[in-house]
Amino acid sequence: MTPDDLVRLRRARDRINRAYAEPLDMASLARTALMSPGHFQRSFRAAFGETPYTCLMTRRIERAKALLRRGDLSVTEVCLAVGCTSLGSFSSRFTELVGETPSAYRARPHEESAVIPPCVARTFSRPRRAGPPARP
Protein backbone atom coordinates (compact mmCIF):
# COMPACT_ATOMS: atom_id res chain seq x y z
CA MET A 1 0.00 0.00 0.00
CA THR A 2 1.39 3.37 -0.99
CA PRO A 3 1.49 6.46 1.20
CA ASP A 4 -0.99 8.10 -1.21
CA ASP A 5 -3.41 5.19 -0.66
CA LEU A 6 -3.16 5.70 3.11
CA VAL A 7 -3.88 9.40 2.75
CA ARG A 8 -6.99 8.66 0.68
CA LEU A 9 -8.12 5.95 3.13
CA ARG A 10 -7.70 8.35 6.05
CA ARG A 11 -9.79 10.87 4.16
CA ALA A 12 -12.58 8.28 3.86
CA ARG A 13 -12.28 7.34 7.55
CA ASP A 14 -12.43 11.04 8.49
CA ARG A 15 -15.59 11.34 6.42
CA ILE A 16 -17.09 8.40 8.35
CA ASN A 17 -16.19 10.09 11.64
CA ARG A 18 -17.60 13.46 10.59
CA ALA A 19 -20.69 12.41 8.63
CA TYR A 20 -21.71 9.26 10.54
CA ALA A 21 -25.32 10.53 10.85
CA GLU A 22 -25.71 10.91 7.08
CA PRO A 23 -26.56 8.05 4.74
CA LEU A 24 -23.16 6.72 3.69
CA ASP A 25 -22.80 3.89 1.21
CA MET A 26 -19.73 1.98 0.14
CA ALA A 27 -19.68 3.50 -3.34
CA SER A 28 -19.57 7.09 -2.06
CA LEU A 29 -16.89 6.24 0.52
CA ALA A 30 -14.86 4.51 -2.19
CA ARG A 31 -15.16 7.62 -4.36
CA THR A 32 -13.83 9.68 -1.45
CA ALA A 33 -10.75 7.42 -1.45
CA LEU A 34 -10.59 7.43 -5.28
CA MET A 35 -10.83 3.63 -5.36
CA SER A 36 -13.22 1.00 -6.64
CA PRO A 37 -15.59 -0.30 -3.92
CA GLY A 38 -13.93 -3.73 -3.75
CA HIS A 39 -10.41 -2.36 -3.60
CA PHE A 40 -11.52 0.23 -1.06
CA GLN A 41 -12.98 -2.38 1.29
CA ARG A 42 -9.89 -4.60 1.11
CA SER A 43 -7.51 -1.67 1.53
CA PHE A 44 -9.50 -0.14 4.39
CA ARG A 45 -9.50 -3.42 6.29
CA ALA A 46 -5.78 -3.90 5.68
CA ALA A 47 -4.99 -0.37 6.87
CA PHE A 48 -7.33 -0.09 9.87
CA GLY A 49 -8.14 -3.67 10.87
CA GLU A 50 -11.89 -3.32 10.34
CA THR A 51 -14.26 -2.89 7.43
CA PRO A 52 -15.65 0.55 6.55
CA TYR A 53 -19.13 -0.62 7.63
CA THR A 54 -17.83 -1.77 11.02
CA CYS A 55 -16.04 1.55 11.45
CA LEU A 56 -19.23 3.45 10.59
CA MET A 57 -21.44 1.41 12.91
CA THR A 58 -18.92 1.66 15.75
CA ARG A 59 -18.92 5.44 15.40
CA ARG A 60 -22.72 5.52 15.36
CA ILE A 61 -22.98 3.32 18.45
CA GLU A 62 -20.32 5.42 20.19
CA ARG A 63 -22.42 8.54 19.59
CA ALA A 64 -25.63 6.71 20.54
CA LYS A 65 -24.12 5.80 23.90
CA ALA A 66 -23.42 9.47 24.60
CA LEU A 67 -26.97 10.48 23.62
CA LEU A 68 -28.51 7.68 25.69
CA ARG A 69 -26.44 8.69 28.74
CA ARG A 70 -28.00 12.16 28.55
CA GLY A 71 -31.40 10.53 28.98
CA ASP A 72 -33.50 13.22 27.27
CA LEU A 73 -34.09 11.30 24.01
CA SER A 74 -35.99 8.09 23.37
CA VAL A 75 -34.20 5.11 21.85
CA THR A 76 -36.00 5.76 18.56
CA GLU A 77 -34.89 9.40 18.52
CA VAL A 78 -31.30 8.34 19.23
CA CYS A 79 -31.48 5.73 16.47
CA LEU A 80 -32.51 8.36 13.94
CA ALA A 81 -30.08 10.98 15.29
CA VAL A 82 -27.07 8.75 14.64
CA GLY A 83 -28.11 7.93 11.08
CA CYS A 84 -29.73 4.51 11.48
CA THR A 85 -33.03 3.99 9.68
CA SER A 86 -34.10 0.71 11.28
CA LEU A 87 -34.72 0.56 15.01
CA GLY A 88 -34.40 -3.23 14.98
CA SER A 89 -31.01 -3.20 13.24
CA PHE A 90 -29.81 -0.41 15.50
CA SER A 91 -30.88 -2.27 18.64
CA SER A 92 -29.30 -5.52 17.45
CA ARG A 93 -26.00 -3.86 16.59
CA PHE A 94 -26.00 -1.85 19.84
CA THR A 95 -26.60 -5.01 21.88
CA GLU A 96 -23.87 -6.85 19.95
CA LEU A 97 -21.27 -4.13 20.54
CA VAL A 98 -22.23 -2.91 24.02
CA GLY A 99 -23.56 -6.09 25.59
CA GLU A 100 -26.94 -4.68 26.64
CA THR A 101 -29.97 -3.24 24.88
CA PRO A 102 -30.20 0.51 24.25
CA SER A 103 -33.14 0.73 26.68
CA ALA A 104 -31.22 -1.03 29.44
CA TYR A 105 -28.16 1.17 28.79
CA ARG A 106 -30.30 4.32 28.92
CA ALA A 107 -32.09 3.21 32.12
CA ARG A 108 -29.03 2.50 34.25
CA PRO A 109 -27.17 5.28 36.09
CA HIS A 110 -24.12 6.84 34.45
CA GLU A 111 -22.94 9.21 37.20
CA GLU A 112 -19.55 7.49 37.50
CA SER A 113 -18.67 8.61 33.97
CA ALA A 114 -19.79 12.20 34.54
CA VAL A 115 -16.46 13.20 36.12
CA ILE A 116 -14.38 11.79 33.27
CA PRO A 117 -13.46 14.28 30.50
CA PRO A 118 -15.24 13.39 27.23
CA CYS A 119 -11.98 12.90 25.30
CA VAL A 120 -10.87 10.25 27.82
CA ALA A 121 -14.33 8.68 28.07
CA ARG A 122 -14.42 8.12 24.30
CA THR A 123 -11.21 6.12 24.50
CA PHE A 124 -12.51 3.78 27.17
CA SER A 125 -16.15 3.59 26.09
CA ARG A 126 -15.51 2.79 22.43
CA PRO A 127 -17.83 -0.11 21.58
CA ARG A 128 -16.15 -3.46 21.07
CA ARG A 129 -17.64 -6.58 19.57
CA ALA A 130 -18.99 -8.68 22.45
CA GLY A 131 -18.58 -12.08 20.79
CA PRO A 132 -15.60 -13.88 19.29
CA PRO A 133 -13.58 -11.89 16.74
CA ALA A 134 -14.79 -11.97 13.16
CA ARG A 135 -12.97 -14.21 10.72
CA PRO A 136 -10.80 -12.39 8.15
Coordinates of N, CA and C in Angstrom, one line a residue:
M1 N 0.9 -1.2 0.0 CA 0.0 0.0 0.0 C 0.9 1.2 0.0
T2 N 0.6 2.2 -0.9 CA 1.4 3.4 -1.0 C 1.0 4.4 0.0
P3 N 1.9 5.4 0.3 CA 1.5 6.5 1.2 C 0.3 7.3 0.7
D4 N 0.2 7.4 -0.6 CA -1.0 8.1 -1.2 C -2.3 7.3 -0.9
D5 N -2.2 6.0 -1.0 CA -3.4 5.2 -0.7 C -3.8 5.4 0.8
L6 N -2.9 5.5 1.7 CA -3.2 5.7 3.1 C -3.8 7.1 3.3
V7 N -3.3 8.0 2.6 CA -3.9 9.4 2.7 C -5.3 9.4 2.3
R8 N -5.6 8.7 1.2 CA -7.0 8.7 0.7 C -7.9 7.8 1.6
L9 N -7.3 6.8 2.2 CA -8.1 5.9 3.1 C -8.4 6.7 4.4
R10 N -7.5 7.5 4.9 CA -7.7 8.4 6.1 C -8.8 9.4 5.8
R11 N -8.8 9.9 4.5 CA -9.8 10.9 4.2 C -11.2 10.2 4.2
A12 N -11.3 9.0 3.8 CA -12.6 8.3 3.9 C -13.0 8.0 5.3
R13 N -12.0 7.6 6.1 CA -12.3 7.3 7.6 C -12.7 8.6 8.3
D14 N -12.0 9.7 7.9 CA -12.4 11.0 8.5 C -13.9 11.4 8.1
R15 N -14.2 11.1 6.9 CA -15.6 11.3 6.4 C -16.6 10.5 7.2
I16 N -16.2 9.3 7.5 CA -17.1 8.4 8.3 C -17.2 9.0 9.7
N17 N -16.1 9.5 10.3 CA -16.2 10.1 11.6 C -17.0 11.4 11.7
R18 N -16.9 12.2 10.6 CA -17.6 13.5 10.6 C -19.1 13.3 10.2
A19 N -19.4 12.5 9.2 CA -20.7 12.4 8.6 C -21.4 11.1 9.0
Y20 N -21.1 10.5 10.1 CA -21.7 9.3 10.5 C -23.2 9.3 10.5
A21 N -23.9 10.4 10.8 CA -25.3 10.5 10.8 C -26.0 10.6 9.5
E22 N -25.2 10.8 8.4 CA -25.7 10.9 7.1 C -25.7 9.5 6.5
P23 N -26.6 9.3 5.4 CA -26.6 8.1 4.7 C -25.2 7.9 4.0
L24 N -24.4 7.0 4.4 CA -23.2 6.7 3.7 C -23.2 5.3 3.1
D25 N -22.9 5.2 1.8 CA -22.8 3.9 1.2 C -21.4 3.6 0.8
M26 N -21.1 2.4 0.5 CA -19.7 2.0 0.1 C -19.2 2.7 -1.1
A27 N -20.1 2.9 -2.1 CA -19.7 3.5 -3.3 C -19.2 4.9 -3.1
S28 N -20.0 5.7 -2.3 CA -19.6 7.1 -2.1 C -18.3 7.2 -1.2
L29 N -18.1 6.3 -0.3 CA -16.9 6.2 0.5 C -15.7 5.9 -0.4
A30 N -15.9 4.9 -1.3 CA -14.9 4.5 -2.2 C -14.5 5.7 -3.1
R31 N -15.5 6.4 -3.5 CA -15.2 7.6 -4.4 C -14.3 8.6 -3.6
T32 N -14.6 8.8 -2.3 CA -13.8 9.7 -1.4 C -12.4 9.3 -1.5
A33 N -12.1 7.9 -1.5 CA -10.8 7.4 -1.5 C -10.2 7.2 -2.9
L34 N -11.0 7.6 -3.9 CA -10.6 7.4 -5.3 C -10.2 6.0 -5.6
M35 N -11.1 5.1 -5.1 CA -10.8 3.6 -5.4 C -12.1 3.0 -5.8
S36 N -12.0 1.8 -6.4 CA -13.2 1.0 -6.6 C -13.7 0.5 -5.3
P37 N -15.0 0.2 -5.2 CA -15.6 -0.3 -3.9 C -14.9 -1.5 -3.4
G38 N -14.6 -2.5 -4.2 CA -13.9 -3.7 -3.7 C -12.5 -3.5 -3.2
H39 N -11.8 -2.7 -4.0 CA -10.4 -2.4 -3.6 C -10.4 -1.5 -2.3
F40 N -11.4 -0.6 -2.2 CA -11.5 0.2 -1.1 C -11.8 -0.6 0.2
Q41 N -12.7 -1.5 0.1 CA -13.0 -2.4 1.3 C -11.8 -3.2 1.7
R42 N -11.1 -3.8 0.8 CA -9.9 -4.6 1.1 C -8.8 -3.7 1.7
S43 N -8.6 -2.6 1.1 CA -7.5 -1.7 1.5 C -7.8 -1.1 2.9
F44 N -9.1 -0.7 3.1 CA -9.5 -0.1 4.4 C -9.3 -1.1 5.5
R45 N -9.7 -2.4 5.3 CA -9.5 -3.4 6.3 C -8.0 -3.7 6.6
A46 N -7.2 -3.7 5.5 CA -5.8 -3.9 5.7 C -5.1 -2.8 6.5
A47 N -5.6 -1.5 6.2 CA -5.0 -0.4 6.9 C -5.5 -0.2 8.3
F48 N -6.8 -0.4 8.6 CA -7.3 -0.1 9.9 C -7.8 -1.3 10.7
G49 N -7.8 -2.5 10.1 CA -8.1 -3.7 10.9 C -9.6 -3.9 11.0
E50 N -10.4 -3.1 10.3 CA -11.9 -3.3 10.3 C -12.5 -2.8 9.0
T51 N -13.6 -3.3 8.7 CA -14.3 -2.9 7.4 C -14.8 -1.5 7.6
P52 N -15.1 -0.8 6.5 CA -15.7 0.5 6.6 C -17.0 0.5 7.2
Y53 N -17.8 -0.5 7.0 CA -19.1 -0.6 7.6 C -19.0 -0.8 9.1
T54 N -18.1 -1.6 9.6 CA -17.8 -1.8 11.0 C -17.4 -0.5 11.6
C55 N -16.5 0.2 11.0 CA -16.0 1.5 11.5 C -17.2 2.5 11.6
L56 N -18.1 2.6 10.6 CA -19.2 3.5 10.6 C -20.2 3.1 11.7
M57 N -20.5 1.8 11.9 CA -21.4 1.4 12.9 C -20.8 1.6 14.3
T58 N -19.6 1.4 14.5 CA -18.9 1.7 15.7 C -19.0 3.1 16.1
R59 N -18.8 4.0 15.2 CA -18.9 5.4 15.4 C -20.3 5.8 15.8
R60 N -21.3 5.2 15.1 CA -22.7 5.5 15.4 C -23.1 5.0 16.8
I61 N -22.7 3.9 17.1 CA -23.0 3.3 18.4 C -22.3 4.1 19.5
E62 N -21.1 4.6 19.3 CA -20.3 5.4 20.2 C -21.1 6.7 20.5
R63 N -21.6 7.3 19.4 CA -22.4 8.5 19.6 C -23.8 8.2 20.3
A64 N -24.4 7.1 19.9 CA -25.6 6.7 20.5 C -25.5 6.5 22.0
K65 N -24.4 6.0 22.5 CA -24.1 5.8 23.9 C -24.1 7.1 24.6
A66 N -23.5 8.1 24.0 CA -23.4 9.5 24.6 C -24.8 10.1 24.7
L67 N -25.6 9.9 23.6 CA -27.0 10.5 23.6 C -27.9 9.8 24.6
L68 N -27.7 8.4 24.7 CA -28.5 7.7 25.7 C -28.1 8.0 27.1
R69 N -26.9 8.3 27.4 CA -26.4 8.7 28.7 C -27.1 10.0 29.2
R70 N -27.3 10.9 28.2 CA -28.0 12.2 28.5 C -29.4 11.9 29.1
G71 N -30.1 10.9 28.5 CA -31.4 10.5 29.0 C -32.6 11.4 28.5
D72 N -32.4 12.4 27.7 CA -33.5 13.2 27.3 C -34.1 12.8 25.9
L73 N -33.6 11.8 25.3 CA -34.1 11.3 24.0 C -34.5 9.9 24.1
S74 N -35.6 9.5 23.4 CA -36.0 8.1 23.4 C -35.0 7.3 22.5
V75 N -35.1 6.0 22.6 CA -34.2 5.1 21.9 C -34.4 5.3 20.4
T76 N -35.7 5.5 20.0 CA -36.0 5.8 18.6 C -35.4 7.1 18.1
E77 N -35.5 8.1 18.9 CA -34.9 9.4 18.5 C -33.4 9.3 18.4
V78 N -32.7 8.5 19.3 CA -31.3 8.3 19.2 C -30.9 7.6 18.0
C79 N -31.7 6.5 17.7 CA -31.5 5.7 16.5 C -31.5 6.6 15.2
L80 N -32.4 7.5 15.1 CA -32.5 8.4 13.9 C -31.4 9.4 14.0
A81 N -31.1 9.9 15.2 CA -30.1 11.0 15.3 C -28.7 10.5 14.9
V82 N -28.4 9.2 15.0 CA -27.1 8.8 14.6 C -27.0 8.2 13.2
G83 N -28.1 8.3 12.5 CA -28.1 7.9 11.1 C -28.6 6.5 10.8
C84 N -29.1 5.8 11.7 CA -29.7 4.5 11.5 C -31.2 4.7 11.1
T85 N -31.6 3.9 10.2 CA -33.0 4.0 9.7 C -33.9 2.9 10.2
S86 N -33.3 1.8 10.8 CA -34.1 0.7 11.3 C -33.8 0.6 12.8
L87 N -34.9 0.7 13.6 CA -34.7 0.6 15.0 C -34.3 -0.8 15.4
G88 N -34.8 -1.8 14.7 CA -34.4 -3.2 15.0 C -32.9 -3.5 14.7
S89 N -32.4 -3.0 13.6 CA -31.0 -3.2 13.2 C -30.1 -2.4 14.2
F90 N -30.6 -1.2 14.5 CA -29.8 -0.4 15.5 C -29.7 -1.1 16.9
S91 N -30.9 -1.6 17.3 CA -30.9 -2.3 18.6 C -30.0 -3.5 18.6
S92 N -30.1 -4.3 17.6 CA -29.3 -5.5 17.4 C -27.8 -5.2 17.5
R93 N -27.4 -4.2 16.7 CA -26.0 -3.9 16.6 C -25.5 -3.3 17.9
F94 N -26.4 -2.4 18.5 CA -26.0 -1.9 19.8 C -25.8 -3.0 20.9
T95 N -26.7 -3.9 20.9 CA -26.6 -5.0 21.9 C -25.4 -5.8 21.6
E96 N -25.1 -6.1 20.3 CA -23.9 -6.9 19.9 C -22.6 -6.2 20.4
L97 N -22.5 -4.9 20.2 CA -21.3 -4.1 20.5 C -21.2 -3.7 22.0
V98 N -22.3 -3.4 22.7 CA -22.2 -2.9 24.0 C -22.5 -4.0 25.1
G99 N -23.3 -5.0 24.7 CA -23.6 -6.1 25.6 C -24.9 -5.9 26.3
E100 N -25.6 -4.9 26.1 CA -26.9 -4.7 26.6 C -27.8 -3.9 25.7
T101 N -29.1 -3.9 25.8 CA -30.0 -3.2 24.9 C -29.9 -1.7 25.1
P102 N -30.2 -1.0 24.1 CA -30.2 0.5 24.2 C -31.1 1.0 25.4
S103 N -32.2 0.3 25.6 CA -33.1 0.7 26.7 C -32.5 0.5 28.0
A104 N -31.9 -0.7 28.2 CA -31.2 -1.0 29.4 C -30.0 -0.1 29.7
Y105 N -29.3 0.2 28.7 CA -28.2 1.2 28.8 C -28.7 2.5 29.2
R106 N -29.7 3.0 28.6 CA -30.3 4.3 28.9 C -30.8 4.4 30.4
A107 N -31.4 3.2 30.8 CA -32.1 3.2 32.1 C -31.1 3.2 33.3
R108 N -29.9 2.6 33.1 CA -29.0 2.5 34.2 C -28.3 3.8 34.5
P109 N -27.9 4.0 35.7 CA -27.2 5.3 36.1 C -25.8 5.4 35.4
H110 N -25.4 6.6 35.1 CA -24.1 6.8 34.5 C -23.3 7.9 35.2
E111 N -23.6 8.1 36.5 CA -22.9 9.2 37.2 C -21.4 9.0 37.3
E112 N -21.0 7.7 37.3 CA -19.6 7.5 37.5 C -18.8 8.0 36.3
S113 N -19.4 8.1 35.1 CA -18.7 8.6 34.0 C -18.8 10.1 33.8
A114 N -19.6 10.8 34.7 CA -19.8 12.2 34.5 C -18.5 13.0 34.9
V115 N -17.7 12.5 35.7 CA -16.5 13.2 36.1 C -15.3 13.0 35.2
I116 N -15.4 12.1 34.2 CA -14.4 11.8 33.3 C -14.5 12.7 32.1
P117 N -13.4 13.4 31.7 CA -13.5 14.3 30.5 C -13.9 13.5 29.3
P118 N -14.7 14.1 28.4 CA -15.2 13.4 27.2 C -14.2 12.8 26.3
C119 N -13.0 13.4 26.2 CA -12.0 12.9 25.3 C -11.4 11.6 25.9
V120 N -11.3 11.5 27.2 CA -10.9 10.2 27.8 C -12.0 9.2 27.8
A121 N -13.2 9.6 28.1 CA -14.3 8.7 28.1 C -14.5 8.0 26.7
R122 N -14.3 8.7 25.6 CA -14.4 8.1 24.3 C -13.4 7.0 24.1
T123 N -12.2 7.2 24.6 CA -11.2 6.1 24.5 C -11.6 4.8 25.2
F124 N -12.2 5.0 26.4 CA -12.5 3.8 27.2 C -13.9 3.2 26.9
S125 N -14.8 4.1 26.3 CA -16.2 3.6 26.1 C -16.4 3.2 24.6
R126 N -15.3 3.2 23.8 CA -15.5 2.8 22.4 C -16.1 1.4 22.4
P127 N -17.2 1.2 21.6 CA -17.8 -0.1 21.6 C -16.9 -1.2 21.0
R128 N -16.9 -2.3 21.6 CA -16.2 -3.5 21.1 C -17.1 -4.6 20.8
R129 N -16.8 -5.4 19.9 CA -17.6 -6.6 19.6 C -17.6 -7.5 20.8
A130 N -18.8 -7.9 21.2 CA -19.0 -8.7 22.5 C -18.6 -10.1 22.3
G131 N -18.8 -10.7 21.1 CA -18.6 -12.1 20.8 C -17.2 -12.4 20.4
P132 N -16.9 -13.6 19.8 CA -15.6 -13.9 19.3 C -15.2 -13.0 18.1
P133 N -14.0 -12.8 17.9 CA -13.6 -11.9 16.7 C -14.0 -12.5 15.4
A134 N -14.4 -11.6 14.5 CA -14.8 -12.0 13.2 C -13.7 -12.6 12.4
R135 N -14.0 -13.5 11.6 CA -13.0 -14.2 10.7 C -12.6 -13.3 9.6
P136 N -11.3 -13.3 9.2 CA -10.8 -12.4 8.2 C -11.3 -12.7 6.8

